[in-house]
Amino acid sequence: MNTARIQNTLENLFQDSARWLHSGRRVVFWYDPDEQFTSTFHELQIEGVEKLQLADNPFTTKYRLLIQQPNQNFLLYIPESEPAPQDNWLFDIQKSGLTFSADPAALIYADLGLRQRRLENTIREHQKFFNNRKRKEALEAMKISADSDEGALFLAMLSVVVGLKVPDAGLLIRRVLIAGLLESDNVIWLDIERYFSPVVFWEIVQEHTDFPNTNPSLNKLFIHLIITHFDKSLRGNIPTQLKKYLDNYLIIPGQRAYAFIDQWIRDQQDSNIWKELSNTIGNELNIFNKIEDLEPDILCEAASFEDVDKVLIRGCVKILRSQMGEQTQNLTPWRNWLQARRTLIWFPTYEAIYQALDAAITLLELKQQYREGFHLSAPVLFKAYTSELYQFDLAYRHFIVASDAAQGDILKRELIDDIENLYTQWFLDGLGAAWSDSLGEKWELAGVPSQTRFYRENVLPIFDRSDREKAFVIISDALRYEVARELEEVIKKELRGDTNFNAQLGVLPSITRLGMAALLPGSKLELVPKNDDVKVDGLSTKGSLARQKLLTQNSKVEATVIDAGHLLDMTIEEGRNAISSYRLVYIYHNVIDAIGDKPASERQVFAACEDAIKELVRLVKKICNSLNGTNVFFTSDHGFLYQRRPIQEAEKRSIPNGDVVLESKRRYLLTREKIQEPSLLHFFLPYAENTFTVIPRGTLRFAIQGAGSQFVHGGASLQEICIPIITYHHKRATKDDEGIARKVNVQVSARERRVTNNRFTLTLVQTDAVEGRWRSRQITVALYNTETNTPITDVKKIELSSSSSNPSERGNIVRLTIATSNPPTRALLIIRDADDDSELVREDWTISLSIANDFGDF
């Protein structure tokens, strides 16, 4: 044995205070029955330690240690076997000291800093493990407690085998299961069998999860763990037949098993493997068939199996389809059940489907509100559209985008067809017919300003009140009213300024060249059929240079026009140079119309709407944050009609022959005279001399050859002519600014801060509604040990996203399960922001489990 190795071990033994139970002098006993290390003992020189070899008379040694040199540190070398305690005259001194041996197991024992002597034998019996230098070093690096018993040592050794840096029973078990549920194919399990008895592993499993150590296997373990987790998630509200089935797999009590799976699910690194194992077991046990008849309020919080989501989705589809007729049912519970899935592990897989279902619920709820139809006067119907009816278009768009993104056939084609029928046949046709019936031949509405007054009523007042302020006008081609409504909500959340939303009556026909011209300053608008140009006060509006000239002349301020894409691509310096000398900047943005107007891409127009919102937000941020803009307007030249279902021949009208038609498109004609056809509407236009605009009623199209009839504009539908105007006034950041966007807050609602059952509920109240600058927030909630700051319950994730103005409707019921059999009497309820882990709530709670039970809530 290397003398330096022994010297180093002994020096550490004397110096390591953690090894000693007292602060007095230190005596180390070294037994060497074969006298192998006598010469080594004589060579040793340890600072502050006197060497002493036991002679024939132990009393002399004892007298020296206790009477003559009571404060001196000693290394006592005894060249014989350690006697039994009753025969050991130095036993009292040895009990207050430490014992050393120079055999390999003893040295490892010393290197690990352990106190319990029997662990030397444990190390000696597992020499295969210690024969590898890397394993030994990894075990030493864990710095396990000097008071560790055999169980703690085994846990540390097994943790080394699975590659952990610190002993952790939960992660150890998880790593073994991740390597495979079949022992013969599990490389970690083969190592466990090589270096240990499997009993060692199963004892740790039983202690950590309560899994019964009877004929255990990895597959059996995982099944029991996940079924127990599933049973707890169902809160005991399950049919007797299913309960009898699950009982075969339950771990009792199940708190620790539940917590084990819950922690695994929440681990971003390992959750995907858990999902694979869950699906494997779910298929083996045919879970779908076992739960397909369970009520959604029982299943809605369960995440143990992916089949739960499939059952809920199919159940929701069935209910929604049944609602398409006259049958009515309150769908609010379904909205809440689907909302509960948002924080669970399978939600990302089915997010698009859940979004589609939520949009479908919205459409059905809106239909219930307007079951009697839309028979109102034109001004009232216009205002109804701007306040509520636009939500049909918004929800339909969300449904189409989400259903396009949904994978698989869970979202049945039949539901998609039903939603298409609801939107096109019930809403579009019904609203279109009512709107067409309400219109006269003069294109104007009492109390509704015309699009031609946009500049005069919105932009001009800025220049009238100041000779220094600038105005930015963003005109987004085909920015439909409902898209602008969503844009406004995003602006409110992401910027600190004030917004105002209005609507104007668009010009007819609702086409780009006319709508763009109507938004320019001027008093006289001139539309010439079959001419790409439209004149304002006799000046052309075709092209950027012509519009810039007209803006400067009619606004009486320096003005320019810029393409939105070019402005976004500019550096800050380039952008400032481009607008620095101008007080009026017209910015032309074309994302929606550019996609929708092309037959090859019109199917993607709703996705383009989402892209447009993102790009417009980027644009206003650049204007206000980088270019020092303050006054920004968003508007559009026209809206559009779109339906996913192809247009049928019955929905088209033929174009009359002859010279009476001056210009023809799918949604309008310009004619010299009226056309006698009951399905057509006629409007005399003051800006087109001796010309009528002829519009097909409702959503009908004119029969034009070629593809591209699903995305159209030019007509008089509310979707085409309700022109949005967002006025945004930016506010600069100031100290203690309360206007910035911020997340909603949360409070705990409870009569007393006391837990009386292993499973309990509490109510979290979202203090602010999600609206304006208030953003939703994801939180985590759990009870924590006051000393170790580790969770003693499962950690639940909750989304605070309610927009209700009623606080009683913003409550969230949270169910927690205590995950330890011996919880402390005091605990901390901690609520954290899930994004940045910042603490939102920290409360002292009392745990009073007079009779430990596994049932009931308080």
Tab-separated table of C-alpha atoms in Angstrom, residues 344-641:
chain	number	residue	atom	x	y	z
A	344	LEU	CA	-51.360	20.028	-18.885
A	345	ILE	CA	-48.670	18.089	-20.676
A	346	TRP	CA	-50.670	16.968	-23.707
A	347	PHE	CA	-52.041	20.421	-24.526
A	348	PRO	CA	-49.304	21.380	-27.049
A	349	THR	CA	-50.131	18.248	-29.057
A	350	TYR	CA	-53.784	19.252	-29.310
A	351	GLU	CA	-53.514	23.021	-28.957
A	352	ALA	CA	-54.824	23.733	-32.446
A	353	ILE	CA	-57.790	21.400	-31.899
A	354	TYR	CA	-58.645	23.033	-28.572
A	355	GLN	CA	-58.445	26.456	-30.233
A	356	ALA	CA	-60.774	25.257	-32.977
A	357	LEU	CA	-63.248	23.881	-30.425
A	358	ASP	CA	-63.163	27.110	-28.442
A	359	ALA	CA	-63.907	29.083	-31.615
A	360	ALA	CA	-66.747	26.678	-32.461
A	361	ILE	CA	-68.235	27.195	-28.993
A	362	THR	CA	-68.054	30.958	-29.522
A	363	LEU	CA	-69.887	30.662	-32.838
A	364	LEU	CA	-72.642	28.568	-31.302
A	365	GLU	CA	-73.012	30.935	-28.354
A	366	LEU	CA	-73.261	33.887	-30.745
A	367	LYS	CA	-75.860	32.038	-32.773
A	368	GLN	CA	-77.946	31.573	-29.634
A	369	GLN	CA	-77.887	35.329	-29.047
A	370	TYR	CA	-79.162	36.060	-32.576
A	371	ARG	CA	-81.435	33.098	-33.106
A	372	GLU	CA	-84.235	35.483	-34.141
A	373	GLY	CA	-82.114	36.842	-37.005
A	374	PHE	CA	-80.742	40.268	-37.934
A	375	HIS	CA	-83.802	42.238	-38.990
A	376	LEU	CA	-82.739	45.772	-38.077
A	377	SER	CA	-82.478	49.096	-39.854
A	378	ALA	CA	-79.254	49.711	-41.750
A	379	PRO	CA	-77.681	52.170	-39.231
A	380	VAL	CA	-78.593	49.933	-36.284
A	381	LEU	CA	-77.333	46.828	-38.070
A	382	PHE	CA	-74.063	48.587	-38.940
A	383	LYS	CA	-73.546	49.509	-35.290
A	384	ALA	CA	-74.529	45.996	-34.207
A	385	TYR	CA	-71.842	44.653	-36.502
A	386	THR	CA	-69.193	46.986	-35.056
A	387	SER	CA	-70.118	46.068	-31.480
A	388	GLU	CA	-70.913	42.331	-31.602
A	389	LEU	CA	-71.637	40.748	-34.957
A	390	TYR	CA	-68.035	41.053	-36.156
A	391	GLN	CA	-67.251	38.321	-33.596
A	392	PHE	CA	-68.808	35.756	-35.961
A	393	ASP	CA	-66.138	36.588	-38.532
A	394	LEU	CA	-63.424	36.609	-35.870
A	395	ALA	CA	-64.422	33.220	-34.448
A	396	TYR	CA	-64.790	31.697	-37.926
A	397	ARG	CA	-61.305	32.895	-38.850
A	398	HIS	CA	-59.888	31.446	-35.655
A	399	PHE	CA	-61.686	28.168	-36.310
A	400	ILE	CA	-60.356	27.850	-39.855
A	401	VAL	CA	-56.771	28.704	-38.870
A	402	ALA	CA	-56.855	26.256	-35.966
A	403	SER	CA	-58.531	23.440	-37.879
A	404	ASP	CA	-55.979	23.854	-40.682
A	405	ALA	CA	-53.206	23.415	-38.098
A	406	ALA	CA	-54.881	20.462	-36.350
A	407	GLN	CA	-53.320	17.078	-36.973
A	408	GLY	CA	-55.164	13.805	-37.462
A	409	ASP	CA	-58.864	13.121	-37.757
A	410	ILE	CA	-59.950	13.752	-34.151
A	411	LEU	CA	-61.497	17.050	-35.255
A	412	LYS	CA	-64.062	15.382	-37.448
A	413	ARG	CA	-64.710	16.547	-40.991
A	414	GLU	CA	-68.392	16.593	-40.085
A	415	LEU	CA	-67.834	19.306	-37.458
A	416	ILE	CA	-65.838	21.376	-39.923
A	417	ASP	CA	-68.735	21.061	-42.367
A	418	ASP	CA	-71.214	22.003	-39.637
A	419	ILE	CA	-69.243	25.136	-38.751
A	420	GLU	CA	-68.990	26.001	-42.421
A	421	ASN	CA	-72.781	25.673	-42.715
A	422	LEU	CA	-73.348	27.766	-39.611
A	423	TYR	CA	-71.082	30.543	-40.844
A	424	THR	CA	-71.918	30.628	-44.549
A	425	GLN	CA	-75.566	29.583	-44.676
A	426	TRP	CA	-76.856	30.812	-41.332
A	427	PHE	CA	-74.691	33.841	-40.577
A	428	LEU	CA	-73.389	35.185	-43.891
A	429	ASP	CA	-76.570	34.476	-45.825
A	430	GLY	CA	-78.833	35.627	-42.984
A	431	LEU	CA	-76.891	38.788	-42.237
A	432	GLY	CA	-76.349	39.492	-45.938
A	433	ALA	CA	-80.065	39.214	-46.687
A	434	ALA	CA	-81.043	41.437	-43.733
A	435	TRP	CA	-78.411	44.017	-44.630
A	436	SER	CA	-79.401	44.032	-48.306
A	437	ASP	CA	-83.053	44.498	-47.359
A	438	SER	CA	-82.199	47.459	-45.132
A	439	LEU	CA	-80.281	49.457	-47.747
A	440	GLY	CA	-81.708	52.142	-50.005
A	441	GLU	CA	-80.321	53.286	-53.341
A	442	LYS	CA	-78.258	56.076	-51.825
A	443	TRP	CA	-74.980	54.837	-50.406
A	444	GLU	CA	-75.003	56.505	-47.009
A	445	LEU	CA	-76.042	55.697	-43.422
A	446	ALA	CA	-77.459	58.133	-40.909
A	447	GLY	CA	-74.994	58.664	-38.085
A	448	VAL	CA	-72.193	56.721	-39.780
A	449	PRO	CA	-69.368	58.788	-41.296
A	450	SER	CA	-68.136	57.987	-44.795
A	451	GLN	CA	-64.659	56.700	-45.514
A	452	THR	CA	-64.163	59.811	-47.626
A	453	ARG	CA	-64.101	61.840	-44.396
A	454	PHE	CA	-61.250	59.856	-42.867
A	455	TYR	CA	-58.562	62.503	-43.294
A	456	ARG	CA	-60.800	65.439	-42.392
A	457	GLU	CA	-62.171	63.899	-39.184
A	458	ASN	CA	-59.122	62.029	-37.905
A	459	VAL	CA	-55.814	63.371	-39.210
A	460	LEU	CA	-56.495	67.056	-39.878
A	461	PRO	CA	-57.302	67.892	-36.210
A	462	ILE	CA	-53.703	67.031	-35.299
A	463	PHE	CA	-52.337	69.731	-37.609
A	464	ASP	CA	-55.022	72.219	-36.555
A	465	ARG	CA	-54.022	71.993	-32.893
A	466	SER	CA	-50.260	72.050	-33.388
A	467	ASP	CA	-47.701	73.165	-35.938
A	468	ARG	CA	-45.163	70.580	-34.732
A	469	GLU	CA	-46.931	67.254	-34.275
A	470	LYS	CA	-46.557	64.466	-36.795
A	471	ALA	CA	-49.097	61.921	-37.959
A	472	PHE	CA	-48.463	58.407	-39.258
A	473	VAL	CA	-51.270	56.798	-41.251
A	474	ILE	CA	-50.909	53.054	-41.820
A	475	ILE	CA	-53.229	51.758	-44.523
A	476	SER	CA	-53.316	47.974	-44.541
A	477	ASP	CA	-54.889	46.597	-47.702
A	478	ALA	CA	-57.968	44.460	-46.860
A	479	LEU	CA	-57.579	44.881	-43.093
A	480	ARG	CA	-61.055	43.675	-42.249
A	481	TYR	CA	-62.882	45.101	-39.239
A	482	GLU	CA	-62.621	41.939	-37.130
A	483	VAL	CA	-58.885	41.662	-37.830
A	484	ALA	CA	-58.430	45.273	-36.752
A	485	ARG	CA	-60.308	44.517	-33.530
A	486	GLU	CA	-57.795	41.803	-32.710
A	487	LEU	CA	-54.950	44.129	-33.695
A	488	GLU	CA	-56.223	46.724	-31.241
A	489	GLU	CA	-56.197	44.192	-28.381
A	490	VAL	CA	-52.598	43.235	-29.148
A	491	ILE	CA	-51.549	46.888	-29.272
A	492	LYS	CA	-53.195	47.520	-25.907
A	493	LYS	CA	-51.264	44.674	-24.362
A	494	GLU	CA	-47.886	45.342	-25.924
A	495	LEU	CA	-47.655	49.137	-26.012
A	496	ARG	CA	-48.214	51.771	-23.363
A	497	GLY	CA	-50.276	54.322	-25.289
A	498	ASP	CA	-54.006	55.016	-25.595
A	499	THR	CA	-56.165	53.530	-28.336
A	500	ASN	CA	-59.515	54.521	-29.738
A	501	PHE	CA	-61.537	52.424	-32.171
A	502	ASN	CA	-64.084	53.729	-34.695
A	503	ALA	CA	-65.670	52.615	-37.924
A	504	GLN	CA	-66.621	54.362	-41.161
A	505	LEU	CA	-68.766	53.363	-44.098
A	506	GLY	CA	-66.499	52.320	-46.947
A	507	VAL	CA	-66.897	53.521	-50.513
A	508	LEU	CA	-68.559	51.509	-53.271
A	509	PRO	CA	-67.324	49.548	-55.008
A	510	SER	CA	-65.092	48.351	-52.143
A	511	ILE	CA	-61.962	48.087	-54.249
A	512	THR	CA	-58.379	49.091	-53.618
A	513	ARG	CA	-57.969	52.001	-56.035
A	514	LEU	CA	-61.130	53.724	-54.769
A	515	GLY	CA	-60.645	52.942	-51.090
A	516	MET	CA	-57.050	54.162	-51.119
A	517	ALA	CA	-58.071	57.398	-52.821
A	518	ALA	CA	-60.902	57.980	-50.337
A	519	LEU	CA	-58.383	58.025	-47.487
A	520	LEU	CA	-56.408	60.916	-48.983
A	521	PRO	CA	-57.111	64.571	-48.199
A	522	GLY	CA	-59.352	66.293	-50.727
A	523	SER	CA	-62.907	67.321	-51.462
A	524	LYS	CA	-63.758	65.697	-54.791
A	525	LEU	CA	-63.400	61.999	-55.596
A	526	GLU	CA	-63.623	60.846	-59.222
A	527	LEU	CA	-63.938	57.195	-60.261
A	528	VAL	CA	-63.541	56.469	-63.943
A	529	PRO	CA	-64.724	52.996	-65.064
A	530	LYS	CA	-62.145	50.767	-66.774
A	531	ASN	CA	-59.402	53.065	-65.546
A	532	ASP	CA	-56.861	51.979	-62.946
A	533	ASP	CA	-56.711	55.520	-61.641
A	534	VAL	CA	-58.965	57.465	-59.291
A	535	LYS	CA	-58.638	61.236	-59.056
A	536	VAL	CA	-58.901	63.457	-56.008
A	537	ASP	CA	-59.477	67.132	-56.743
A	538	GLY	CA	-58.423	66.397	-60.285
A	539	LEU	CA	-55.089	64.843	-59.308
A	540	SER	CA	-54.091	61.269	-59.951
A	541	THR	CA	-53.784	58.913	-56.967
A	542	LYS	CA	-52.001	56.158	-58.856
A	543	GLY	CA	-48.562	55.360	-57.485
A	544	SER	CA	-46.447	56.661	-54.618
A	545	LEU	CA	-45.253	59.844	-56.278
A	546	ALA	CA	-48.781	60.896	-57.230
A	547	ARG	CA	-50.060	60.271	-53.703
A	548	GLN	CA	-47.160	62.119	-52.128
A	549	LYS	CA	-47.816	65.118	-54.365
A	550	LEU	CA	-51.522	65.088	-53.496
A	551	LEU	CA	-50.821	64.695	-49.768
A	552	THR	CA	-48.467	67.671	-49.724
A	553	GLN	CA	-50.810	69.875	-51.756
A	554	ASN	CA	-54.039	69.096	-49.900
A	555	SER	CA	-52.716	68.682	-46.354
A	556	LYS	CA	-50.626	71.900	-46.476
A	557	VAL	CA	-47.814	70.076	-44.611
A	558	GLU	CA	-44.765	68.223	-45.850
A	559	ALA	CA	-45.867	64.671	-46.554
A	560	THR	CA	-44.456	61.428	-47.856
A	561	VAL	CA	-45.496	57.871	-48.562
A	562	ILE	CA	-43.501	54.766	-47.603
A	563	ASP	CA	-43.956	51.059	-48.151
A	564	ALA	CA	-44.357	49.279	-44.812
A	565	GLY	CA	-41.947	46.513	-45.739
A	566	HIS	CA	-39.248	49.001	-46.707
A	567	LEU	CA	-39.693	50.912	-43.453
A	568	LEU	CA	-39.389	47.733	-41.396
A	569	ASP	CA	-36.183	46.825	-43.223
A	570	MET	CA	-34.590	50.215	-42.537
A	571	THR	CA	-32.129	50.765	-39.728
A	572	ILE	CA	-33.132	53.284	-37.079
A	573	GLU	CA	-30.943	55.934	-38.681
A	574	GLU	CA	-32.304	55.212	-42.160
A	575	GLY	CA	-35.868	55.344	-40.848
A	576	ARG	CA	-35.319	58.668	-39.101
A	577	ASN	CA	-33.720	60.148	-42.182
A	578	ALA	CA	-36.635	58.926	-44.304
A	579	ILE	CA	-39.299	60.714	-42.232
A	580	SER	CA	-37.457	63.498	-40.384
A	581	SER	CA	-38.532	66.318	-42.703
A	582	TYR	CA	-42.186	65.253	-42.956
A	583	ARG	CA	-45.135	65.845	-40.657
A	584	LEU	CA	-47.490	63.493	-42.483
A	585	VAL	CA	-46.405	59.958	-43.356
A	586	TYR	CA	-48.710	57.575	-45.222
A	587	ILE	CA	-47.504	53.975	-44.888
A	588	TYR	CA	-48.914	51.377	-47.257
A	589	HIS	CA	-49.066	47.803	-45.986
A	590	ASN	CA	-50.108	44.863	-48.110
A	591	VAL	CA	-50.136	41.394	-46.574
A	592	ILE	CA	-53.767	40.244	-46.509
A	593	ASP	CA	-54.828	41.373	-49.975
A	594	ALA	CA	-51.550	40.200	-51.509
A	595	ILE	CA	-52.368	36.652	-50.412
A	596	GLY	CA	-56.136	36.673	-50.818
A	597	ASP	CA	-56.292	38.216	-54.273
A	598	LYS	CA	-54.245	35.404	-55.827
A	599	PRO	CA	-56.247	32.233	-56.604
A	600	ALA	CA	-53.238	30.072	-55.792
A	601	SER	CA	-52.921	31.465	-52.259
A	602	GLU	CA	-56.420	32.641	-51.295
A	603	ARG	CA	-56.801	29.583	-49.063
A	604	GLN	CA	-54.101	31.082	-46.822
A	605	VAL	CA	-55.774	34.453	-46.377
A	606	PHE	CA	-56.725	33.848	-42.731
A	607	ALA	CA	-53.165	32.849	-41.901
A	608	ALA	CA	-52.119	36.071	-43.667
A	609	CYS	CA	-54.402	37.993	-41.294
A	610	GLU	CA	-52.392	36.721	-38.336
A	611	ASP	CA	-49.157	37.612	-40.121
A	612	ALA	CA	-50.531	41.086	-40.804
A	613	ILE	CA	-51.322	41.659	-37.125
A	614	LYS	CA	-47.798	40.690	-36.108
A	615	GLU	CA	-46.258	42.888	-38.789
A	616	LEU	CA	-48.437	45.885	-37.964
A	617	VAL	CA	-47.485	45.616	-34.292
A	618	ARG	CA	-43.816	45.553	-35.298
A	619	LEU	CA	-44.463	48.584	-37.448
A	620	VAL	CA	-46.095	50.696	-34.733
A	621	LYS	CA	-43.374	49.713	-32.271
A	622	LYS	CA	-40.731	50.890	-34.689
A	623	ILE	CA	-42.563	54.148	-35.364
A	624	CYS	CA	-43.036	54.937	-31.689
A	625	ASN	CA	-39.909	53.449	-30.126
A	626	SER	CA	-37.341	54.199	-32.822
A	627	LEU	CA	-38.747	57.012	-34.943
A	628	ASN	CA	-40.276	59.054	-32.097
A	629	GLY	CA	-43.786	58.824	-33.507
A	630	THR	CA	-46.725	59.670	-31.258
A	631	ASN	CA	-49.888	59.796	-33.391
A	632	VAL	CA	-50.551	56.651	-35.410
A	633	PHE	CA	-53.682	55.682	-37.351
A	634	PHE	CA	-54.537	52.235	-38.685
A	635	THR	CA	-57.181	51.869	-41.346
A	636	SER	CA	-57.893	50.013	-44.574
A	637	ASP	CA	-59.125	50.575	-48.088
A	638	HIS	CA	-61.731	47.789	-47.864
A	639	GLY	CA	-62.534	44.524	-46.119
A	640	PHE	CA	-63.341	41.198	-47.719
A	641	LEU	CA	-65.620	38.195	-47.834
